[in-house]
Coordinates of C-alpha atoms in Angstrom, one line a residue:
M1 CA -72.6 37.8 -69.7
G2 CA -69.5 38.5 -72.0
V3 CA -66.7 36.4 -71.7
A4 CA -64.7 39.3 -70.1
D5 CA -67.6 39.1 -67.4
I6 CA -67.0 35.4 -66.7
D7 CA -63.4 35.8 -66.5
T8 CA -63.7 38.8 -63.9
A9 CA -66.2 36.8 -62.1
S10 CA -64.3 33.6 -61.8
R11 CA -61.5 35.7 -60.4
S12 CA -63.4 37.2 -58.1
S13 CA -64.6 34.1 -56.8
E14 CA -61.3 32.5 -56.7
I15 CA -60.5 35.4 -54.7
T16 CA -63.2 35.0 -52.2
V17 CA -62.9 31.5 -51.4
S18 CA -58.9 31.6 -51.0
P19 CA -58.6 34.6 -48.5
S20 CA -55.4 33.2 -47.1
Y21 CA -53.8 33.2 -50.5
S22 CA -54.7 36.8 -50.9
E23 CA -53.1 37.3 -47.5
K24 CA -50.3 36.0 -48.4
Q25 CA -49.9 38.0 -51.2
S26 CA -50.5 41.3 -49.5
R27 CA -47.9 40.3 -46.8
A28 CA -45.5 39.6 -49.7
V29 CA -45.9 42.7 -51.6
S30 CA -45.7 44.7 -48.4
S31 CA -42.4 43.4 -47.2
N32 CA -41.5 43.7 -50.7
N33 CA -42.2 47.3 -50.7
S34 CA -40.7 48.3 -47.5
M35 CA -37.3 46.5 -48.5
R36 CA -37.5 48.6 -51.6
S37 CA -38.2 51.6 -49.2
Q38 CA -35.3 51.1 -46.8
T39 CA -33.0 50.2 -49.8
D40 CA -34.1 53.6 -51.3
V41 CA -33.5 55.6 -48.1
G42 CA -30.2 53.8 -47.8
R43 CA -29.2 55.1 -51.0
E44 CA -30.3 58.4 -50.5
D45 CA -29.1 58.7 -46.8
P46 CA -25.4 56.9 -46.8
S47 CA -25.5 57.6 -43.1
M48 CA -28.5 55.2 -42.5
R49 CA -26.1 52.3 -44.0
P50 CA -24.6 49.6 -41.4
G51 CA -21.3 50.9 -41.3
K52 CA -18.0 48.2 -41.8
E53 CA -17.3 48.3 -37.7
T54 CA -21.1 47.1 -37.1
E55 CA -20.6 44.3 -39.7
K56 CA -17.1 43.5 -38.1
R57 CA -18.8 43.4 -34.8
V58 CA -21.4 41.2 -35.8
E59 CA -18.7 39.0 -37.3
E60 CA -16.6 38.7 -34.1
N61 CA -19.7 38.1 -32.0
D62 CA -20.7 34.9 -34.6
E63 CA -17.1 33.8 -34.3
A64 CA -16.7 34.2 -30.7
G65 CA -20.0 32.0 -30.2
S66 CA -19.2 29.7 -32.6
S67 CA -15.6 29.1 -30.6
D68 CA -17.6 29.0 -27.4
E69 CA -19.3 26.1 -28.5
E70 CA -16.4 24.6 -30.0
E71 CA -14.4 24.9 -26.4
G72 CA -17.4 23.5 -24.8
E73 CA -17.4 20.4 -27.0
Q74 CA -13.7 20.1 -27.1
G75 CA -13.8 20.2 -23.1
A76 CA -16.6 17.5 -23.0
R77 CA -14.7 15.5 -25.4
N78 CA -11.5 15.5 -23.0
D79 CA -13.6 14.6 -19.8
M80 CA -14.9 11.9 -21.9
E81 CA -11.4 10.8 -22.6
R82 CA -10.6 11.2 -19.3
V83 CA -12.9 9.2 -17.8
A84 CA -12.3 6.4 -20.4
S85 CA -8.4 6.5 -20.1
R86 CA -8.9 5.6 -16.3
R87 CA -11.5 3.4 -16.8
S88 CA -9.4 1.5 -19.3
G89 CA -6.2 2.1 -17.2
N90 CA -8.0 0.1 -14.6
S91 CA -9.4 -2.4 -16.6
I92 CA -7.8 -6.2 -16.4
S93 CA -7.4 -6.0 -20.0
T94 CA -5.1 -3.2 -19.7
V95 CA -3.0 -4.5 -17.0
P96 CA 0.7 -5.4 -18.2
N97 CA 1.0 -8.7 -16.3
G98 CA 4.9 -8.5 -16.8
G99 CA 7.2 -6.6 -19.1
L100 CA 10.3 -5.1 -18.3
T101 CA 8.5 -1.7 -16.3
A102 CA 6.4 -4.1 -14.3
W103 CA 9.4 -6.4 -13.2
L104 CA 11.3 -2.6 -12.4
Q105 CA 8.1 -2.1 -9.7
V106 CA 9.2 -5.5 -8.4
F107 CA 12.9 -5.0 -8.4
G108 CA 11.7 -1.4 -6.4
A109 CA 9.3 -3.2 -3.9
F110 CA 12.1 -5.4 -3.3
F111 CA 14.3 -2.9 -1.9
L112 CA 11.4 -1.2 -0.1
F113 CA 10.6 -4.4 1.6
I114 CA 14.5 -4.7 3.0
N115 CA 14.3 -1.1 4.3
S116 CA 10.7 -1.6 6.1
W117 CA 10.1 -5.4 7.3
G118 CA 14.2 -6.0 6.7
I119 CA 14.6 -3.1 9.6
I120 CA 11.9 -4.5 11.6
N121 CA 13.8 -8.0 11.7
T122 CA 17.0 -6.7 12.7
Y123 CA 16.1 -5.5 16.1
G124 CA 17.0 -8.3 17.7
A125 CA 20.4 -7.3 17.3
Y126 CA 20.0 -3.7 18.6
Q127 CA 18.1 -5.3 21.6
T128 CA 21.3 -7.6 22.5
Y129 CA 23.8 -4.9 22.3
Y130 CA 21.2 -2.3 24.2
E131 CA 21.0 -4.8 26.9
T132 CA 25.0 -5.4 27.3
E133 CA 26.7 -2.3 26.3
L134 CA 24.4 0.8 25.5
L135 CA 21.3 0.8 27.7
T136 CA 22.7 -1.4 31.0
D137 CA 20.4 0.9 33.1
S138 CA 17.1 0.0 31.5
T139 CA 15.0 -2.8 31.7
P140 CA 14.7 -5.8 28.8
S141 CA 11.1 -5.1 29.0
A142 CA 11.9 -1.1 28.7
I143 CA 14.1 -1.9 25.7
S144 CA 11.8 -4.0 23.6
W145 CA 9.7 -1.3 23.7
V146 CA 11.6 0.3 21.0
G147 CA 11.2 -2.3 18.5
S148 CA 8.1 -2.9 19.6
I149 CA 6.9 0.4 18.8
Q150 CA 8.6 0.7 15.6
A151 CA 7.2 -2.5 14.2
F152 CA 3.7 -0.9 15.5
L153 CA 4.3 2.1 13.6
L154 CA 5.3 0.1 10.4
L155 CA 1.7 -1.3 10.5
M156 CA -0.3 1.7 11.6
V157 CA 1.1 4.4 9.9
G158 CA 1.0 1.7 6.6
A159 CA -2.9 1.3 7.3
L160 CA -2.9 4.9 7.1
S161 CA -1.1 5.9 4.1
G162 CA -3.2 3.6 1.9
P163 CA -5.6 6.4 1.3
I164 CA -2.7 8.9 0.8
Y165 CA -1.5 6.4 -2.1
D166 CA -4.9 6.2 -3.6
A167 CA -5.1 10.1 -3.8
G168 CA -2.3 10.2 -6.0
Y169 CA 0.6 10.8 -3.7
F170 CA 2.9 8.0 -4.1
R171 CA 6.0 9.9 -4.7
H172 CA 5.5 12.1 -1.8
L173 CA 5.1 9.1 0.8
L174 CA 8.3 7.5 -1.1
L175 CA 10.7 10.5 -1.0
G176 CA 9.2 11.1 2.4
G177 CA 9.4 7.9 4.1
S178 CA 13.0 7.4 2.6
F179 CA 14.1 11.0 4.3
L180 CA 12.9 9.7 7.9
L181 CA 14.4 6.1 7.7
V182 CA 17.9 7.8 6.7
F183 CA 17.5 10.8 9.1
G184 CA 16.7 8.5 11.8
T185 CA 19.5 6.1 11.5
M186 CA 21.9 8.9 11.3
M187 CA 20.4 10.0 14.3
L188 CA 20.4 6.9 16.1
S189 CA 24.1 6.9 15.8
L190 CA 24.3 9.9 18.2
C191 CA 22.0 8.7 20.6
T192 CA 23.7 7.6 24.4
Q193 CA 20.1 7.4 26.4
Y194 CA 16.9 5.6 26.2
W195 CA 14.8 8.6 25.4
Q196 CA 17.1 9.3 22.5
V197 CA 16.9 5.8 21.0
L198 CA 13.1 5.9 21.5
L199 CA 12.8 8.9 19.5
A200 CA 15.1 8.4 16.6
Q201 CA 14.3 4.3 16.4
A202 CA 10.8 3.5 17.5
I203 CA 9.4 7.1 16.3
C204 CA 11.2 8.3 13.4
I205 CA 12.6 5.0 11.5
G206 CA 9.1 3.6 12.7
T207 CA 6.9 5.9 10.6
G208 CA 9.4 6.1 7.8
T209 CA 9.0 2.3 7.2
G210 CA 5.2 2.5 7.5
M211 CA 5.3 5.3 4.9
L212 CA 7.1 2.7 3.0
F213 CA 5.5 -0.4 3.1
V214 CA 1.9 -0.3 1.8
P215 CA 2.6 1.5 -1.2
S216 CA 5.2 -1.0 -2.2
V217 CA 2.5 -3.4 -2.2
A218 CA -0.3 -1.3 -3.9
I219 CA 1.5 -0.5 -6.6
L220 CA 2.1 -4.0 -7.9
S221 CA -1.7 -4.6 -8.0
S222 CA -1.7 -2.1 -11.1
Y223 CA 1.2 -4.0 -12.9
F224 CA 0.0 -7.3 -12.9
T225 CA -3.1 -10.0 -12.5
T226 CA -2.5 -13.5 -12.8
R227 CA 1.4 -13.3 -11.8
I228 CA 0.7 -10.8 -8.8
A229 CA 1.3 -13.8 -6.2
T230 CA 4.8 -14.3 -7.8
A231 CA 5.3 -10.6 -7.8
V232 CA 4.2 -10.1 -4.5
G233 CA 6.1 -13.0 -3.1
L234 CA 9.5 -11.8 -4.7
A235 CA 9.1 -8.4 -3.5
A236 CA 8.5 -9.7 0.4
S237 CA 11.4 -11.7 -0.1
G238 CA 13.3 -8.5 0.6
S239 CA 12.3 -8.6 4.2
S240 CA 13.8 -11.3 5.1
I241 CA 17.3 -10.4 2.8
G242 CA 17.1 -7.3 4.7
G243 CA 17.2 -9.2 8.3
L244 CA 19.9 -11.2 6.7
I245 CA 22.5 -8.5 5.7
Y246 CA 22.1 -5.3 8.2
P247 CA 22.4 -8.0 11.2
I248 CA 25.6 -9.4 9.5
V249 CA 26.7 -5.5 8.8
F250 CA 26.2 -4.7 12.4
Q251 CA 27.9 -7.6 14.0
E252 CA 31.0 -7.6 11.6
L253 CA 31.3 -3.9 12.1
L254 CA 30.7 -3.4 15.5
P255 CA 34.1 -4.3 17.1
K256 CA 35.8 -2.4 14.4
L257 CA 34.1 1.0 13.9
G258 CA 32.2 1.3 17.1
F259 CA 28.1 2.0 17.6
P260 CA 28.2 5.7 15.8
W261 CA 29.9 4.7 12.9
T262 CA 28.4 1.0 12.6
V263 CA 24.9 2.6 12.6
R264 CA 25.9 5.4 9.9
V265 CA 27.4 2.7 7.6
I266 CA 23.9 1.0 7.6
G267 CA 22.4 4.6 7.1
F268 CA 24.5 4.9 3.8
L269 CA 23.1 1.1 3.0
I270 CA 19.7 2.7 3.4
L271 CA 20.6 5.5 1.1
V272 CA 21.8 3.8 -1.7
T273 CA 19.6 0.9 -1.7
L274 CA 16.4 3.4 -1.8
L275 CA 17.6 5.2 -4.3
V276 CA 16.7 2.0 -6.7
P277 CA 12.7 2.7 -5.9
I278 CA 13.1 6.4 -6.4
L279 CA 14.6 6.1 -9.9
V280 CA 12.4 3.3 -11.2
M281 CA 9.2 3.2 -9.6
R282 CA 6.4 4.7 -10.9
V283 CA 2.9 4.9 -10.8
R284 CA 0.9 3.2 -13.6
V285 CA -2.8 4.2 -12.6
L286 CA -4.8 5.9 -10.1
P287 CA -7.6 3.7 -8.4
S288 CA -10.6 4.6 -10.0
S289 CA -12.4 5.8 -6.8
K290 CA -10.8 6.6 -3.0
R291 CA -10.7 4.4 -0.7
Q292 CA -12.5 4.1 2.5
L293 CA -10.6 4.3 6.0
L294 CA -12.9 1.8 7.6
D295 CA -15.2 -1.3 6.6
L296 CA -16.6 -1.9 10.3
A297 CA -19.3 -3.7 8.8
A298 CA -17.0 -6.9 7.8
F299 CA -16.5 -7.8 11.1
K300 CA -19.8 -8.8 11.1
I301 CA -18.6 -11.5 8.7
P302 CA -17.6 -14.6 11.0
A303 CA -14.6 -15.6 9.3
Y304 CA -13.3 -12.1 8.6
A305 CA -13.7 -11.0 12.3
L306 CA -12.0 -14.5 13.5
D307 CA -9.2 -14.2 10.6
V308 CA -8.2 -10.8 12.3
F309 CA -8.5 -12.0 15.6
G310 CA -6.6 -15.4 15.2
F311 CA -3.7 -13.3 13.7
F312 CA -3.9 -10.1 16.4
V313 CA -3.3 -13.1 18.9
G314 CA -0.7 -14.8 17.3
F315 CA 1.2 -11.9 16.5
I316 CA 1.4 -10.9 20.4
G317 CA 4.0 -13.7 20.7
L318 CA 5.5 -14.5 17.5
Y319 CA 8.2 -12.1 18.0
M320 CA 9.8 -13.5 21.1
P321 CA 12.5 -15.7 19.3
F322 CA 13.4 -12.2 17.3
F323 CA 13.8 -10.2 20.1
Y324 CA 15.2 -12.5 23.1
A325 CA 16.7 -15.6 21.1
Q326 CA 20.1 -14.2 20.7
I327 CA 20.6 -12.8 24.0
Y328 CA 19.3 -16.3 25.5
A329 CA 21.6 -18.0 23.9
L330 CA 24.5 -15.6 25.1
D331 CA 23.2 -15.8 28.6
H332 CA 22.8 -19.7 28.7
R333 CA 26.0 -19.9 27.2
L334 CA 24.6 -22.1 24.2
T335 CA 26.6 -20.6 21.7
S336 CA 29.8 -18.4 21.3
P337 CA 29.2 -14.5 21.0
D338 CA 30.2 -14.5 17.6
L339 CA 27.5 -17.4 16.6
A340 CA 25.2 -16.1 18.5
F341 CA 24.7 -12.8 16.8
Y342 CA 24.6 -14.7 13.3
L343 CA 21.6 -16.5 14.7
L344 CA 18.9 -13.9 13.7
A345 CA 20.7 -13.8 10.4
I346 CA 19.9 -17.9 10.3
M347 CA 16.6 -17.3 11.2
N348 CA 16.0 -14.6 8.3
S349 CA 17.5 -16.2 5.6
T350 CA 15.2 -19.4 6.0
S351 CA 12.1 -17.0 6.4
T352 CA 12.9 -16.0 2.8
F353 CA 11.7 -19.4 1.5
G354 CA 8.8 -19.4 4.3
R355 CA 7.4 -15.9 2.4
I356 CA 7.6 -17.1 -0.9
L357 CA 7.2 -20.8 -1.3
P358 CA 4.1 -21.4 0.9
N359 CA 2.1 -18.6 -1.4
F360 CA 2.3 -20.8 -4.4
L361 CA 1.1 -23.9 -2.4
A362 CA -2.0 -21.6 -1.1
D363 CA -3.0 -20.8 -4.8
R364 CA -3.6 -24.5 -5.1
I365 CA -5.1 -25.7 -1.8
G366 CA -6.2 -22.2 -0.4
P367 CA -4.3 -19.8 2.2
F368 CA -6.2 -21.3 5.2
N369 CA -5.0 -24.8 4.9
V370 CA -1.3 -23.4 4.4
V371 CA -1.3 -20.9 7.5
I372 CA -3.2 -23.3 10.1
P373 CA -0.1 -26.1 10.0
C374 CA 2.3 -23.0 9.7
A375 CA 0.9 -21.3 12.9
F376 CA 1.1 -24.6 15.2
A377 CA 4.1 -25.8 14.1
S378 CA 5.5 -22.1 14.6
G379 CA 3.8 -22.3 18.3
I380 CA 5.1 -25.7 19.1
L381 CA 8.9 -24.7 18.1
C382 CA 8.6 -21.7 20.1
F383 CA 8.3 -24.4 23.3
C384 CA 11.3 -26.0 21.9
F385 CA 13.5 -22.9 22.9
A386 CA 13.4 -24.2 26.4
A387 CA 14.7 -27.5 25.7
V388 CA 17.8 -26.3 23.7
T389 CA 21.0 -26.7 25.3
S390 CA 23.8 -26.9 22.1
S391 CA 24.7 -24.8 19.5
A392 CA 23.2 -27.4 16.7
G393 CA 20.1 -27.6 18.3
M394 CA 19.6 -23.7 18.5
I395 CA 20.4 -23.4 15.0
I396 CA 18.0 -26.1 14.0
V397 CA 15.2 -24.5 15.8
M398 CA 16.0 -20.8 14.8
A399 CA 16.0 -22.1 11.0
F400 CA 12.6 -24.0 11.2
Y401 CA 11.1 -21.1 13.1
G402 CA 12.4 -18.6 10.7
F403 CA 10.5 -20.8 7.4
F404 CA 7.3 -21.3 9.2
S405 CA 6.9 -17.9 11.3
G406 CA 7.6 -16.2 7.6
T407 CA 4.5 -17.9 6.0
F408 CA 2.4 -16.6 9.6
V409 CA 3.8 -13.2 8.6
S410 CA 3.4 -12.9 4.8
M411 CA -0.3 -14.9 4.6
P412 CA -2.4 -12.1 6.2
P413 CA -2.7 -10.2 2.9
T414 CA -3.3 -13.0 1.0
L415 CA -6.3 -14.3 3.5
I416 CA -8.0 -11.0 3.3
M417 CA -8.1 -10.9 -0.2
H418 CA -9.5 -14.4 -0.4
L419 CA -12.3 -13.5 2.4
S420 CA -13.0 -10.7 0.0
Q421 CA -13.6 -11.8 -3.3
D422 CA -17.5 -10.9 -3.3
A423 CA -16.1 -7.0 -2.5
R424 CA -13.3 -6.5 -4.1
S425 CA -13.5 -2.7 -4.3
K426 CA -13.1 -3.0 -0.4
I427 CA -9.9 -5.2 -0.4
G428 CA -7.7 -2.2 0.3
T429 CA -9.9 -0.9 3.3
R430 CA -10.4 -4.6 4.8
L431 CA -6.1 -4.3 4.5
G432 CA -5.8 -1.5 6.3
Q433 CA -7.8 -2.1 9.3
N434 CA -6.3 -5.8 9.6
F435 CA -2.5 -4.4 9.6
A436 CA -4.1 -1.9 12.3
C437 CA -5.1 -4.4 14.5
L438 CA -2.1 -6.8 14.0
S439 CA 0.2 -3.7 15.0
V440 CA -1.4 -3.7 18.3
G441 CA -0.6 -7.4 18.8
I442 CA 3.1 -6.4 17.7
L443 CA 3.0 -3.4 20.3
I444 CA 1.8 -5.2 23.4
G445 CA 3.6 -8.5 22.6
T446 CA 7.3 -8.4 22.9
P447 CA 7.1 -5.7 25.8
I448 CA 4.8 -8.4 28.2
G449 CA 7.5 -10.7 27.3
G450 CA 10.1 -8.5 28.5
A451 CA 8.3 -8.1 31.6
I452 CA 7.9 -11.8 32.1
L453 CA 11.6 -12.5 31.5
E454 CA 12.6 -10.3 34.5
R455 CA 10.0 -12.1 36.9
S456 CA 10.3 -15.6 35.7
G457 CA 12.9 -16.4 33.4
Y458 CA 13.5 -17.4 29.1
T459 CA 11.3 -20.6 30.2
H460 CA 8.2 -18.6 30.6
V461 CA 8.4 -16.3 28.0
W462 CA 8.9 -19.3 25.4
A463 CA 6.0 -20.7 27.1
F464 CA 3.9 -17.3 26.6
G465 CA 5.0 -17.2 22.7
G466 CA 4.1 -20.4 22.1
S467 CA 0.9 -20.1 23.6
M468 CA -0.2 -17.3 22.0
I469 CA 0.7 -18.7 18.6
L470 CA -1.5 -21.6 19.0
A471 CA -4.1 -20.1 20.7
G472 CA -4.1 -17.5 17.4
G473 CA -3.8 -20.9 15.2
C474 CA -7.0 -22.7 17.1
I475 CA -8.9 -19.3 16.2
L476 CA -7.8 -19.5 12.3
V477 CA -9.5 -22.9 12.5
S478 CA -12.6 -21.6 13.6
A479 CA -12.2 -18.6 10.6
R480 CA -11.5 -21.5 8.2
V481 CA -14.8 -23.5 9.5
A482 CA -17.1 -20.4 9.3
F483 CA -15.8 -19.9 5.7
K484 CA -15.6 -23.2 4.1
G485 CA -16.8 -25.9 7.0
W486 CA -15.1 -28.9 8.4
G487 CA -14.2 -30.5 4.8
L488 CA -10.7 -31.2 5.0
M489 CA -10.4 -31.7 1.4
V490 CA -11.9 -28.4 0.9
K491 CA -9.5 -25.6 -0.9
A492 CA -9.9 -22.9 1.8

């Protein structure tokens, strides 16, 4: 073999051994040829070339596709930021726990309490006037239904407005409640018959106060953590201030202006004071999840069920002095007419301290250890009204009853939060259903007292009220035992 033959043989052997390589080469050659042929054809026939419009469409489609992807990514980022901001807003570490804006919320809530519980605490002045002047044809029991329905709606509507607040409608509740409150007060100034008073004062004003009550408390939890007790205590003191101011205004203006214009002046005061929360109160962050309306499983917890039942029984008798003490002092000539109208203001003034100071003590020794002695003291003082024979005795009993009953009224929310430390997400629900139960106690209590007054007199009214409060205190003792046992030195 020659050299040429050896080279040829070696090349043929390489091709035989590596067929894949030859196939790749042939495919590459054919693809190059096809590209050349297409180029040649394109050169020969300009109509076959891709036009500028086609190129633009392709570019536009590419840009649209890329923009859709960018929008999708941006939307996903926004969703993640919204979730992150909501979580961080609800985080304890981000709660301001002070500052100008936070304390402005307390200031606004203070005026909401003035115009919710403060108005409820003023009804005793209206009860006396209705029995002696405006509604003399109606029985004390029938007249007391106006005040009891008003208080019932404050708690019941308050329980129902909780989920509405959680849904982000704080401003709607604030404006709607303010309107009903002012409108109902102005309509009350025109009333001359029982059914008119029932609609204006019980239904309209009661619904308005209920729309303002729960939001005034709920908004503070998003601004305070370790200072929440102080914030709520200061705001809740507005209820006693309202119960102090409005009866005095009623008593001072009634002889000078008459009932219609006296009530209108109170309506204008309500309007002015409600402008403060409307201007300063703002929701900082919405709840991370919607609140359930009911948590019936909580009633299977002995301490919680006994706590709710104890306050329900106690509230049946608690408001007897608020409704009947003034008329009792007048009927028995214990005080002068002028002083009798100030008895309610005296009781509400001491109630201010009863709502603030015990809450600080409860943080140290436990809310059960504070409210139980105050419940027994309130029950005993209610019995003491029957033994009063002088103005000095009446003032002393009213003042002490205001302090201890103020503790009994202000402690239920603290106790519910204390009993729900292992289920903090359900505190709002448990508070709502607790208020609903207490509202029934307030609803039926004072009318029962009015019926007792008609048949048996004031002594039996005070005995009924005191017995209910003492019974409620005994039930609270059983709730404490179910919660922490019999140890007297245990924080509970």
